[in-house]
Short mmCIF file of N, CA, C and O and ligand atoms in Angstrom, two decimals:
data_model
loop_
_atom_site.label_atom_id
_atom_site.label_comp_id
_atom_site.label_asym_id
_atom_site.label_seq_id
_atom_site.Cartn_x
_atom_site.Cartn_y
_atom_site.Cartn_z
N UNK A 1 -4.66 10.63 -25.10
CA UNK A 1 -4.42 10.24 -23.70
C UNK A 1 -4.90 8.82 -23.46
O UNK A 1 -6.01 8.30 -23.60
N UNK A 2 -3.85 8.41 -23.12
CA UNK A 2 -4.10 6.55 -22.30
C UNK A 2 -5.04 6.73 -21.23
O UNK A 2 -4.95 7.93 -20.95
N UNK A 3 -6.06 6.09 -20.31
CA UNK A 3 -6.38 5.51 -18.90
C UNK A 3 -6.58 4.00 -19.12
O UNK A 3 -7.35 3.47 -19.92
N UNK A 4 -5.56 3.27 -18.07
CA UNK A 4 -5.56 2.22 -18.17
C UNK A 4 -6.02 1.79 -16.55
O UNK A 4 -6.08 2.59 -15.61
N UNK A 5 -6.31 0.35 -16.46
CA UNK A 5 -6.48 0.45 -15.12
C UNK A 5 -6.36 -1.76 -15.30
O UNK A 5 -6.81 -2.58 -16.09
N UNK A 6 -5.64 -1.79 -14.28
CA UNK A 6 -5.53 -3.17 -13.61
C UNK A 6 -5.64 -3.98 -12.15
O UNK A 6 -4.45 -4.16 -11.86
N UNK A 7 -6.07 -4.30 -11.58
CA UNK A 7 -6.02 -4.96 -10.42
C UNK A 7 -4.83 -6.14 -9.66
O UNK A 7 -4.65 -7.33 -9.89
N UNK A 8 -4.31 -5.37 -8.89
CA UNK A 8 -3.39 -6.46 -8.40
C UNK A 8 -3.94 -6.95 -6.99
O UNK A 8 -4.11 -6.18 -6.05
N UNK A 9 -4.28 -8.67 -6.95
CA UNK A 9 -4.76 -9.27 -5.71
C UNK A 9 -3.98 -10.05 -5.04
O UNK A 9 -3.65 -11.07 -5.66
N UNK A 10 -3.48 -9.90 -3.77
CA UNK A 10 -3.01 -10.79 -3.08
C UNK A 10 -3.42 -11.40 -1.62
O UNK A 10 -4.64 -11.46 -1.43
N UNK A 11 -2.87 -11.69 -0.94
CA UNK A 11 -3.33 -12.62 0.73
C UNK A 11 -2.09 -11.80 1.05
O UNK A 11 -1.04 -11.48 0.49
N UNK A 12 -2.85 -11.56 2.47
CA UNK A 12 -2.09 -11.18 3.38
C UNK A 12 -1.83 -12.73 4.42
O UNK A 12 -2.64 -13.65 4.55
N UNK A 13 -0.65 -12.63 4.96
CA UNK A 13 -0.70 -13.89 6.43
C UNK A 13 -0.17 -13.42 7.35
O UNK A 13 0.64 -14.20 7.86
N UNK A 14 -0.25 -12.35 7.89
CA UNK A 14 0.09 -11.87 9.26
C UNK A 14 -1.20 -10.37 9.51
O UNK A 14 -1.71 -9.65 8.66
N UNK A 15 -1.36 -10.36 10.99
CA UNK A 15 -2.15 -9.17 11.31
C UNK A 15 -1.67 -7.41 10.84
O UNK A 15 -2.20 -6.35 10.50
N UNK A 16 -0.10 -8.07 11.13
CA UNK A 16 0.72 -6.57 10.42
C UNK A 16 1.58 -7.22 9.65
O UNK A 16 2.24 -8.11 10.19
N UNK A 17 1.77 -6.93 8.24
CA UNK A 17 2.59 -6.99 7.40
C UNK A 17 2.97 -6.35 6.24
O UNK A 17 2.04 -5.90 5.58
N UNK A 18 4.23 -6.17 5.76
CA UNK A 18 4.52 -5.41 4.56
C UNK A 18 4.48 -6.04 3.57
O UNK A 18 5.14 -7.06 3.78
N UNK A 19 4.08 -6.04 2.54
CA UNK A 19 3.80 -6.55 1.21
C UNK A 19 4.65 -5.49 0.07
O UNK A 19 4.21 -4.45 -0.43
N UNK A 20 5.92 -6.09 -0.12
CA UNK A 20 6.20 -5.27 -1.54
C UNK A 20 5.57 -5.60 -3.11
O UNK A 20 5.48 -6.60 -3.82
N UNK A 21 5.25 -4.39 -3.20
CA UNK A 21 4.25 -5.18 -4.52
C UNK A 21 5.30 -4.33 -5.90
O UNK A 21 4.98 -4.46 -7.08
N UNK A 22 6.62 -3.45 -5.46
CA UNK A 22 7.11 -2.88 -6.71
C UNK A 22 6.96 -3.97 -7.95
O UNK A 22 6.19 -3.89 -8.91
N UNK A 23 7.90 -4.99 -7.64
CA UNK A 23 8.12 -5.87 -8.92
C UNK A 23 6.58 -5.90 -9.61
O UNK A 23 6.46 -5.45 -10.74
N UNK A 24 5.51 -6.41 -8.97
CA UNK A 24 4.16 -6.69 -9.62
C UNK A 24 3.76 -5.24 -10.80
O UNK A 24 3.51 -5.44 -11.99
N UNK A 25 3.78 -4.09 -10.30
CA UNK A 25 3.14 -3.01 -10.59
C UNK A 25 4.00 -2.46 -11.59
O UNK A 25 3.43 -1.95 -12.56
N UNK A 26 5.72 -2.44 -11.55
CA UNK A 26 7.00 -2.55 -12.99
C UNK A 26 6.17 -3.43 -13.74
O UNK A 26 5.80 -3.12 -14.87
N UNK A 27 5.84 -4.51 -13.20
CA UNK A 27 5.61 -5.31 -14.49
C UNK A 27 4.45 -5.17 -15.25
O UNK A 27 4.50 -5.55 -16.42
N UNK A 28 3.35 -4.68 -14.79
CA UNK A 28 2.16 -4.15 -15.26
C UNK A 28 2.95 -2.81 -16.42
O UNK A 28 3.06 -2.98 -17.64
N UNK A 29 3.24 -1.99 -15.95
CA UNK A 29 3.57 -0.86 -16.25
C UNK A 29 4.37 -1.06 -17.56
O UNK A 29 4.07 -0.44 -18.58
N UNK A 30 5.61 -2.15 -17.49
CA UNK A 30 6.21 -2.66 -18.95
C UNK A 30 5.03 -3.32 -19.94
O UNK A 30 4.94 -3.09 -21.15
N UNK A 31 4.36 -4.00 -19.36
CA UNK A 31 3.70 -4.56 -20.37
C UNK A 31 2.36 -3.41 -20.93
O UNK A 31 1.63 -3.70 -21.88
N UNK A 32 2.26 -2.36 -20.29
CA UNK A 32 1.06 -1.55 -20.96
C UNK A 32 2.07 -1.12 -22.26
O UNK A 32 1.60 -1.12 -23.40
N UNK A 33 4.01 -0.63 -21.93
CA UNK A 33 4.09 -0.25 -22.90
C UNK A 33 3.65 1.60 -22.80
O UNK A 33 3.14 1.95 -23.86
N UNK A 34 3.73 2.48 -22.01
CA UNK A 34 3.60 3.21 -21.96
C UNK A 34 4.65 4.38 -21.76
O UNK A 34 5.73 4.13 -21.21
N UNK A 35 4.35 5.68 -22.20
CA UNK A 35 6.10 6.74 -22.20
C UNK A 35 5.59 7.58 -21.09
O UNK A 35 6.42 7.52 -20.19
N UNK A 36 4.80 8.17 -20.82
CA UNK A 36 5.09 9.74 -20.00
C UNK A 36 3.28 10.04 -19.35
O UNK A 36 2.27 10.34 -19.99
N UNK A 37 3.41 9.84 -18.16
CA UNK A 37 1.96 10.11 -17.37
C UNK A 37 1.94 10.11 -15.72
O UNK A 37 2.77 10.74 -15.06
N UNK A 38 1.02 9.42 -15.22
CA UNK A 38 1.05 9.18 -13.73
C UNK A 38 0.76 8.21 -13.84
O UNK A 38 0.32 7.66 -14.85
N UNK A 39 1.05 7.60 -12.30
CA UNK A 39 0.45 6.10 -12.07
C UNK A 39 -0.31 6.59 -10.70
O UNK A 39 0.14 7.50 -10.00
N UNK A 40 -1.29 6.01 -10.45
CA UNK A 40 -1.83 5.38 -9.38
C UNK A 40 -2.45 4.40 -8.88
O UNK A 40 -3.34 3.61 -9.21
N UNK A 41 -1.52 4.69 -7.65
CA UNK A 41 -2.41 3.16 -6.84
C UNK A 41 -3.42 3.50 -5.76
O UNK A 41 -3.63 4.56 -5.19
N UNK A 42 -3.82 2.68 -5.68
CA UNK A 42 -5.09 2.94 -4.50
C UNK A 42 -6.14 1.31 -4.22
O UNK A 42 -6.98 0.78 -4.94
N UNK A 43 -5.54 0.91 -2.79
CA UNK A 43 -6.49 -0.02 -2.48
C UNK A 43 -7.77 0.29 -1.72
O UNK A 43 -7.99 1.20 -0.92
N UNK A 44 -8.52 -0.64 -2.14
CA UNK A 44 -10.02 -0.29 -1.79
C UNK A 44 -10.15 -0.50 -0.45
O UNK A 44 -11.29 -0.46 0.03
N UNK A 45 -9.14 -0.72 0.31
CA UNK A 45 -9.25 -0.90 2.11
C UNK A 45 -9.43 -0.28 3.02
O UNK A 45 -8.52 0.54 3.02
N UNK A 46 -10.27 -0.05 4.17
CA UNK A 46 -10.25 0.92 5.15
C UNK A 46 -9.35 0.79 6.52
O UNK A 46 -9.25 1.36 7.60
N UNK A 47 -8.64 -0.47 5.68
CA UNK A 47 -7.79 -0.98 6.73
C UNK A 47 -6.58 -1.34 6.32
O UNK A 47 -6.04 -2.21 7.00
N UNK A 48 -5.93 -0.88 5.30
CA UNK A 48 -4.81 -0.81 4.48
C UNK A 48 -4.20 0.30 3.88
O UNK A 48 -4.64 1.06 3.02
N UNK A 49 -3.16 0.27 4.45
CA UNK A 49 -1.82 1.71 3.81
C UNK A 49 -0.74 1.55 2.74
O UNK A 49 0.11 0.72 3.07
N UNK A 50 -0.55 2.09 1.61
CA UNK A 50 0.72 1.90 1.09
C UNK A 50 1.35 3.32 1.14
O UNK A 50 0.83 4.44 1.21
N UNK A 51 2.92 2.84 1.09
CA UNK A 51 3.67 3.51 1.75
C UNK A 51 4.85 3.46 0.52
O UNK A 51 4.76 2.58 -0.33
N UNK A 52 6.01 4.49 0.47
CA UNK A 52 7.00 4.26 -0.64
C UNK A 52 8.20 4.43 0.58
O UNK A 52 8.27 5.28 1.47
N UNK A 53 8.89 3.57 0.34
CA UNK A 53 10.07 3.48 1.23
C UNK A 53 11.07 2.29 1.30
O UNK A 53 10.73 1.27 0.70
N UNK A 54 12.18 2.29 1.91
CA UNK A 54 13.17 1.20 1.27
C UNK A 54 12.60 0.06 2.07
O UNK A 54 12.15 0.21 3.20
N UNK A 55 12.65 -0.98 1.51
CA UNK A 55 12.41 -2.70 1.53
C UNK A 55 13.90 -3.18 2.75
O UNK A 55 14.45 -4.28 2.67
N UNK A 56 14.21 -2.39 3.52
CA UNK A 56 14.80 -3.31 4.34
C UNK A 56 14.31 -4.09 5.58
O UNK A 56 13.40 -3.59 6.24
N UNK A 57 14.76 -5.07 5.88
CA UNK A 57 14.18 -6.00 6.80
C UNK A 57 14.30 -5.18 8.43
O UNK A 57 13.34 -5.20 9.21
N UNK A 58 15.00 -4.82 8.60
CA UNK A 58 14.95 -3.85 10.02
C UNK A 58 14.30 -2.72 9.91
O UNK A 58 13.86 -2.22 10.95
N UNK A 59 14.06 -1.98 8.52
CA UNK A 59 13.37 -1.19 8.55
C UNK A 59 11.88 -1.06 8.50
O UNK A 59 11.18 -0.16 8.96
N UNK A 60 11.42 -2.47 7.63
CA UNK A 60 10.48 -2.87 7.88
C UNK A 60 9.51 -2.57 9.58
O UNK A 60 8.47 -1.97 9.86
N UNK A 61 10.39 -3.22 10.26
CA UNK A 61 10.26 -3.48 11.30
C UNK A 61 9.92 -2.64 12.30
O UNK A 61 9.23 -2.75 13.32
N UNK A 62 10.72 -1.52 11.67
CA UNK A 62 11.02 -0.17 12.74
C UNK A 62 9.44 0.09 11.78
O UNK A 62 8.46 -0.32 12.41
N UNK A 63 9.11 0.69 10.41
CA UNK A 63 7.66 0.78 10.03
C UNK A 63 6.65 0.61 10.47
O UNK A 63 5.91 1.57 10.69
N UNK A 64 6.32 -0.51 10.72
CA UNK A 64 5.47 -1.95 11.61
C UNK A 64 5.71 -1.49 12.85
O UNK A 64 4.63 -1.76 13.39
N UNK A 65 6.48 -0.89 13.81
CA UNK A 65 6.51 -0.24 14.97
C UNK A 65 5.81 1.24 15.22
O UNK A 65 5.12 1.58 16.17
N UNK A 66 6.27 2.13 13.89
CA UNK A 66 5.86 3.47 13.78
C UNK A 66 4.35 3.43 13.91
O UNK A 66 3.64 4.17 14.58
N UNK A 67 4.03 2.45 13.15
CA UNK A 67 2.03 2.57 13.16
C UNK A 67 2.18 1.93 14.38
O UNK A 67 2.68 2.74 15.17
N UNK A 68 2.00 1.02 14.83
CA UNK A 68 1.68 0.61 16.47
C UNK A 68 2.06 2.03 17.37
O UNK A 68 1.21 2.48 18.14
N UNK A 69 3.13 2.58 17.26
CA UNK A 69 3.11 3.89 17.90
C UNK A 69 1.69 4.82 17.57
O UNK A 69 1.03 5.18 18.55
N UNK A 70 1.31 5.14 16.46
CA UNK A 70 0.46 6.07 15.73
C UNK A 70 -1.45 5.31 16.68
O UNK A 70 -2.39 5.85 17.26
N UNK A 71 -1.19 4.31 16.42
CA UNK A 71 -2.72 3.91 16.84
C UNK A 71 -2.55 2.38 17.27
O UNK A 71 -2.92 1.47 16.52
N UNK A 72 -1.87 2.11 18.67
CA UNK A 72 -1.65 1.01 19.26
C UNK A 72 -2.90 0.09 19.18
O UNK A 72 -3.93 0.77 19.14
N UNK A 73 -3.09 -1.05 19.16
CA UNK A 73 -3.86 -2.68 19.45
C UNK A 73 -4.54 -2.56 20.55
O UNK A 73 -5.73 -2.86 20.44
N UNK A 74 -4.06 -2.10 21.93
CA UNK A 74 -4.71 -2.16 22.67
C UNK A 74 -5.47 -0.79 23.51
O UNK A 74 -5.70 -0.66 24.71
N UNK A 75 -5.68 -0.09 22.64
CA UNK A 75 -6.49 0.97 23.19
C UNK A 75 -8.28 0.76 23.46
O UNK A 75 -9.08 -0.10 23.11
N UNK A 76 -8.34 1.61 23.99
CA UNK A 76 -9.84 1.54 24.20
C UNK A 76 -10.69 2.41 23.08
O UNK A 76 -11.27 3.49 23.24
N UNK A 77 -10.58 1.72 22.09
CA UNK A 77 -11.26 3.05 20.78
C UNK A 77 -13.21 2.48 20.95
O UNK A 77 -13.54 1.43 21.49
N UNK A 78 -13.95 3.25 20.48
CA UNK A 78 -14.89 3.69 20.36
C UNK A 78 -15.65 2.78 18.98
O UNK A 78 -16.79 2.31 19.03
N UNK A 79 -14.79 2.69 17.89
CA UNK A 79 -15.43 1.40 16.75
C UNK A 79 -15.07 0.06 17.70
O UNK A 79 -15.88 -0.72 17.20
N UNK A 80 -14.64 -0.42 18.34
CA UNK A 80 -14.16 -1.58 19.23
C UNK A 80 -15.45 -2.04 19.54
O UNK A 80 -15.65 -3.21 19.21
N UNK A 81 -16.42 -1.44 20.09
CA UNK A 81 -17.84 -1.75 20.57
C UNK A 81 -18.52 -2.61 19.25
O UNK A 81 -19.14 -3.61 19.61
N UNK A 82 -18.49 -2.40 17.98
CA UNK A 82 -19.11 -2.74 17.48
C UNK A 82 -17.84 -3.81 16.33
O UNK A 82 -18.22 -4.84 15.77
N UNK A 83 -16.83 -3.44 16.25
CA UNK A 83 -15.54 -4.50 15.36
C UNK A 83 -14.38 -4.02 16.23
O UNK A 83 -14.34 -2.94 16.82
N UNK A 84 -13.19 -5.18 16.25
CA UNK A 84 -12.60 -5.09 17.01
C UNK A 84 -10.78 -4.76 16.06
O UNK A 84 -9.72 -5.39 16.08
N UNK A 85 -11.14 -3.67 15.46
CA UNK A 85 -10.05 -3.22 14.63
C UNK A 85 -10.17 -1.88 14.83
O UNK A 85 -10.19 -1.37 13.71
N UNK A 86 -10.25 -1.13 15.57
CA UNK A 86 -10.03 0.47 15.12
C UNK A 86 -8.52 1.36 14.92
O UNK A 86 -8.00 2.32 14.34
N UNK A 87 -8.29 0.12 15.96
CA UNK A 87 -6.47 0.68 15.40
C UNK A 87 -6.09 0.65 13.89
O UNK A 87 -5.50 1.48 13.20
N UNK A 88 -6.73 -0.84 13.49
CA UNK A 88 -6.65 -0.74 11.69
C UNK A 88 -7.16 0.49 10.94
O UNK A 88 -6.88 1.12 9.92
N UNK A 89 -7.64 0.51 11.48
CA UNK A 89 -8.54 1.75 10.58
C UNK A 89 -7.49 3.35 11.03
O UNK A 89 -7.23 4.35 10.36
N UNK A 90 -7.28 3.13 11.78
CA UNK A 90 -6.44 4.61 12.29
C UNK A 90 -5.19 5.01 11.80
O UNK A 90 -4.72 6.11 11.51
N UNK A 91 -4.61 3.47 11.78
CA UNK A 91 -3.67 3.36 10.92
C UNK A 91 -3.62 3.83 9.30
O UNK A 91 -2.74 4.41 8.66
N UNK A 92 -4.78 3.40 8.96
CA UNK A 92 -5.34 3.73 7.29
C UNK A 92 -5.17 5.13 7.12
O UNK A 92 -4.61 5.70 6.19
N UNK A 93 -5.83 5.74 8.37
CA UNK A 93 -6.47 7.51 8.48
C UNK A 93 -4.99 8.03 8.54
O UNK A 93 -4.81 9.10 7.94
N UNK A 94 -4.10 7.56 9.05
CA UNK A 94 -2.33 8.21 9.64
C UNK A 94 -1.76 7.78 8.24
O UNK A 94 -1.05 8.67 7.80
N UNK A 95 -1.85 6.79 7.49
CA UNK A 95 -0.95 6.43 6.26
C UNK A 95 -2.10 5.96 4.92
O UNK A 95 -2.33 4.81 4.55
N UNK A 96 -2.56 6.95 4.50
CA UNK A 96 -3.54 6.79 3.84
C UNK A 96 -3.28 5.66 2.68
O UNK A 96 -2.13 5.57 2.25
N UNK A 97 -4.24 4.85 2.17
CA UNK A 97 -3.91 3.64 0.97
C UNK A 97 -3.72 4.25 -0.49
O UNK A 97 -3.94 3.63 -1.53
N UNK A 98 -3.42 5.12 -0.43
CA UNK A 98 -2.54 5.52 -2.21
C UNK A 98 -1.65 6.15 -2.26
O UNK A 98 -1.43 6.94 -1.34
N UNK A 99 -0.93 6.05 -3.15
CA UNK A 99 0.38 6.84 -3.83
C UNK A 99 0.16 7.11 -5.14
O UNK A 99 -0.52 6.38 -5.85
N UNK A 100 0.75 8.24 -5.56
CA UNK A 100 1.20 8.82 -7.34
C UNK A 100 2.07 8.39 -7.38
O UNK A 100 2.62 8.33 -6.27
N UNK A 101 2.79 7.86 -8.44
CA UNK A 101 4.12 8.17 -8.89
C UNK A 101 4.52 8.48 -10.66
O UNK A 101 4.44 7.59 -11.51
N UNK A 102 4.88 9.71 -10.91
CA UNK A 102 5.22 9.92 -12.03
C UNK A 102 5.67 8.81 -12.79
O UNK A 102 5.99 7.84 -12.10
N UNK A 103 5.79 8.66 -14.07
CA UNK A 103 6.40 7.77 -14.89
C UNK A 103 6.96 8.52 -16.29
O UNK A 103 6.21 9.22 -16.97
N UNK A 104 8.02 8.35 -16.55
CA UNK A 104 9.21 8.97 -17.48
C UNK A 104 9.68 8.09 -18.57
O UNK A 104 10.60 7.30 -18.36
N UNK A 105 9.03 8.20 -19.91
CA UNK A 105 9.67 7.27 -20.45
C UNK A 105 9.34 6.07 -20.04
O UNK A 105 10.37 5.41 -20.09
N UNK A 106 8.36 5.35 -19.60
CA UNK A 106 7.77 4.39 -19.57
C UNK A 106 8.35 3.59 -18.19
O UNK A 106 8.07 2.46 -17.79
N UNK A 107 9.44 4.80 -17.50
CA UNK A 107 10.33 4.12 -16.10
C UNK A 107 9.10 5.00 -15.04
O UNK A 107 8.58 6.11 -15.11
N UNK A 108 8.98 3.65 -13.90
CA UNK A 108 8.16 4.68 -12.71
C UNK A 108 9.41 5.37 -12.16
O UNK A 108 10.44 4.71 -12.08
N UNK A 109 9.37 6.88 -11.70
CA UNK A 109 10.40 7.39 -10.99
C UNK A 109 10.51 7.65 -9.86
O UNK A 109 10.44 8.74 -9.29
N UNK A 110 10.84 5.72 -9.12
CA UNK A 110 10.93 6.27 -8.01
C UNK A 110 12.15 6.28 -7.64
O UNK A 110 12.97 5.99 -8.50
N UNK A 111 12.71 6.65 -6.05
CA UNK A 111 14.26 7.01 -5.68
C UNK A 111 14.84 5.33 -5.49
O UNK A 111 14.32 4.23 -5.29
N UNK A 112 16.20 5.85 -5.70
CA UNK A 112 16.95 4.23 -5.67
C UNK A 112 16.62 3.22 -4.61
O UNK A 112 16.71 2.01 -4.79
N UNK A 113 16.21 3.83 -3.40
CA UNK A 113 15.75 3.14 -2.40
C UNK A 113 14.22 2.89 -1.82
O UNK A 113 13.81 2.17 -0.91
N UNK A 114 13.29 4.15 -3.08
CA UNK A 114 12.08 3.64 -2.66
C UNK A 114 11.20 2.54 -2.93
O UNK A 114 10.95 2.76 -4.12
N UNK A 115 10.65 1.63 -2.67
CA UNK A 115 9.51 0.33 -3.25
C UNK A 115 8.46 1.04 -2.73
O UNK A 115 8.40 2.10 -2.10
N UNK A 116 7.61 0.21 -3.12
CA UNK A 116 5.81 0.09 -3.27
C UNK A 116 5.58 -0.84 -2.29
O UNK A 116 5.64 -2.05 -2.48
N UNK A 117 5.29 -0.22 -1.08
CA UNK A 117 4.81 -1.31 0.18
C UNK A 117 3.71 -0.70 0.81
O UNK A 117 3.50 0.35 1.42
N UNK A 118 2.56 -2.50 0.22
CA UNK A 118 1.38 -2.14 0.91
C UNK A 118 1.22 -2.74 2.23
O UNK A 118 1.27 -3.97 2.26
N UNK A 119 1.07 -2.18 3.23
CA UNK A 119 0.80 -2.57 4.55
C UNK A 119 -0.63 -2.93 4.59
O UNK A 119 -1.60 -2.56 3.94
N UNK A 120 -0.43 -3.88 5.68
CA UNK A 120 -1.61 -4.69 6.07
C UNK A 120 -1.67 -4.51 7.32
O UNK A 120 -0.70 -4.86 8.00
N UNK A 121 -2.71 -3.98 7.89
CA UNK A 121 -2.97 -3.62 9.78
C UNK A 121 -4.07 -4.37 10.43
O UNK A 121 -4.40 -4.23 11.61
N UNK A 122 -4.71 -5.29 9.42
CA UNK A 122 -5.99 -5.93 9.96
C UNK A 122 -6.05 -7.12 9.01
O UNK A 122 -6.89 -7.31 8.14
N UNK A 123 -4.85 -8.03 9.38
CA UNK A 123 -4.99 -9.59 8.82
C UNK A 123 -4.97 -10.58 9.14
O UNK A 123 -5.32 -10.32 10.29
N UNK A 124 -4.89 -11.36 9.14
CA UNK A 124 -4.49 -11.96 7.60
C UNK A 124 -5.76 -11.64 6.78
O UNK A 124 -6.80 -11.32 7.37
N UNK A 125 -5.71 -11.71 5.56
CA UNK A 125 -6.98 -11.32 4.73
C UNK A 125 -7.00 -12.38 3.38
O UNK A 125 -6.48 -12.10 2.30
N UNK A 126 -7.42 -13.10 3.55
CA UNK A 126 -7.76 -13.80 1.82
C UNK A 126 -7.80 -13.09 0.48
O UNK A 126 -7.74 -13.81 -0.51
N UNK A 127 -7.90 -11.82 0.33
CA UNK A 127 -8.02 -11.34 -0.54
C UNK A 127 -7.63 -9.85 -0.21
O UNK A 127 -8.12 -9.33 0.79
N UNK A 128 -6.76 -9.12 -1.01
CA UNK A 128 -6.36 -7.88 -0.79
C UNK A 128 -6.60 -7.53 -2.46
O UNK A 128 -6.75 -8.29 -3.42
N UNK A 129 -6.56 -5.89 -2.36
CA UNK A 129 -6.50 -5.40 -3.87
C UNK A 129 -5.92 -4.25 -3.56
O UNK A 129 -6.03 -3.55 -2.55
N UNK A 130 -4.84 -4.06 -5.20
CA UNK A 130 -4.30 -2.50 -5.14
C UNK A 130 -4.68 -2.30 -6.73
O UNK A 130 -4.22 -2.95 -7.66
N UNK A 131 -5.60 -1.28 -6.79
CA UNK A 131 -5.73 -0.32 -8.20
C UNK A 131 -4.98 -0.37 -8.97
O UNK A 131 -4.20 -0.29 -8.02
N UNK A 132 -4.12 -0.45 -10.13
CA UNK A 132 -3.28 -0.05 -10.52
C UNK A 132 -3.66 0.97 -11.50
O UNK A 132 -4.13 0.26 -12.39
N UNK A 133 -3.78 2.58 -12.04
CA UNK A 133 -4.23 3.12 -12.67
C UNK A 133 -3.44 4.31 -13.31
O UNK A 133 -2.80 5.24 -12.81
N UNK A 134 -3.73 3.94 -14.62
CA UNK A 134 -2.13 4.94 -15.25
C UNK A 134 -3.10 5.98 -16.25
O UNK A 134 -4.10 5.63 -16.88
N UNK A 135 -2.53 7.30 -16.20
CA UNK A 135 -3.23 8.08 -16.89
C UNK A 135 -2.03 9.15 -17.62
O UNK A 135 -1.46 10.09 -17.06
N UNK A 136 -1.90 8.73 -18.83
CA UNK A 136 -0.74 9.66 -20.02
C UNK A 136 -0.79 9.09 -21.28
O UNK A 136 -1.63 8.33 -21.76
N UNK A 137 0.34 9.61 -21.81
CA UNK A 137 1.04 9.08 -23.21
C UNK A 137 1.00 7.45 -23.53
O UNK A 137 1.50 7.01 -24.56
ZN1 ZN B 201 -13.82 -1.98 11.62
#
């Protein structure tokens, strides 16, 4: 049995934004060179979600709407007293920061329309991280 593990870091530049990271994490995944296991991701954020779903630009959008529905900006939350993000964080708690995804033959299997999008609910951030961690053949 393989466990491999890599770090992917990027910047966020908006307070809410989608970050597709598929291409980055394929390309990790070709270069381990690996046939048949799991992958996971998982960022170390209490204020960051990834999500698997199609990369369209309106859909994006409508996404980026769904969490503002789930735990709006301007509420009166209770962490606010002491940091002024709790919606970030609620957001995290409603779309938690990891995903599995099987891998087949060294292909991740996801659906024709799903990507790897990590959301950002509390940015811009200089520094972001997603786990990358594969455990098989
Ligand atoms: Zn906070």
């Amino acid at each position: 049995m393989r466990v491999l593990f890599e770090e992917l870091v990027f910047a966020t530049k908006r307070s809410e934004q989608i970050v597709d990271i598929t291409g980055d994490v394929r390309a990790i995944v070709n270069r381990w060179g690996v046939s048949n296991g799991l992958l996971v991701l998982f960022s170390p954020h209490a204020t960051a979600s990834i999500v698997l779903n199609e990369a369209e630009p309106g859909l994006e959008r409508d996404i980026l709407n769904l969490f503002r529905l789930i735990a709006p900006s301007d509420e009166d939350y209770h962490h606010n007293r002491i940091d002024n993000n709790a919606h970030a964080h609620l957001r995290s708690v409603a779309f938690p920061p990891y995903v599995v995804i099987p891998v087949r033959d060294g292909k991740l299997l996801l659906g024709a329309w799903q990507r790897i999008m990590f959301v950002e609910n509390d940015g811009p951030r200089a520094r972001r991280a997603v786990i990358v961690q594969y455990v098989g053949e």
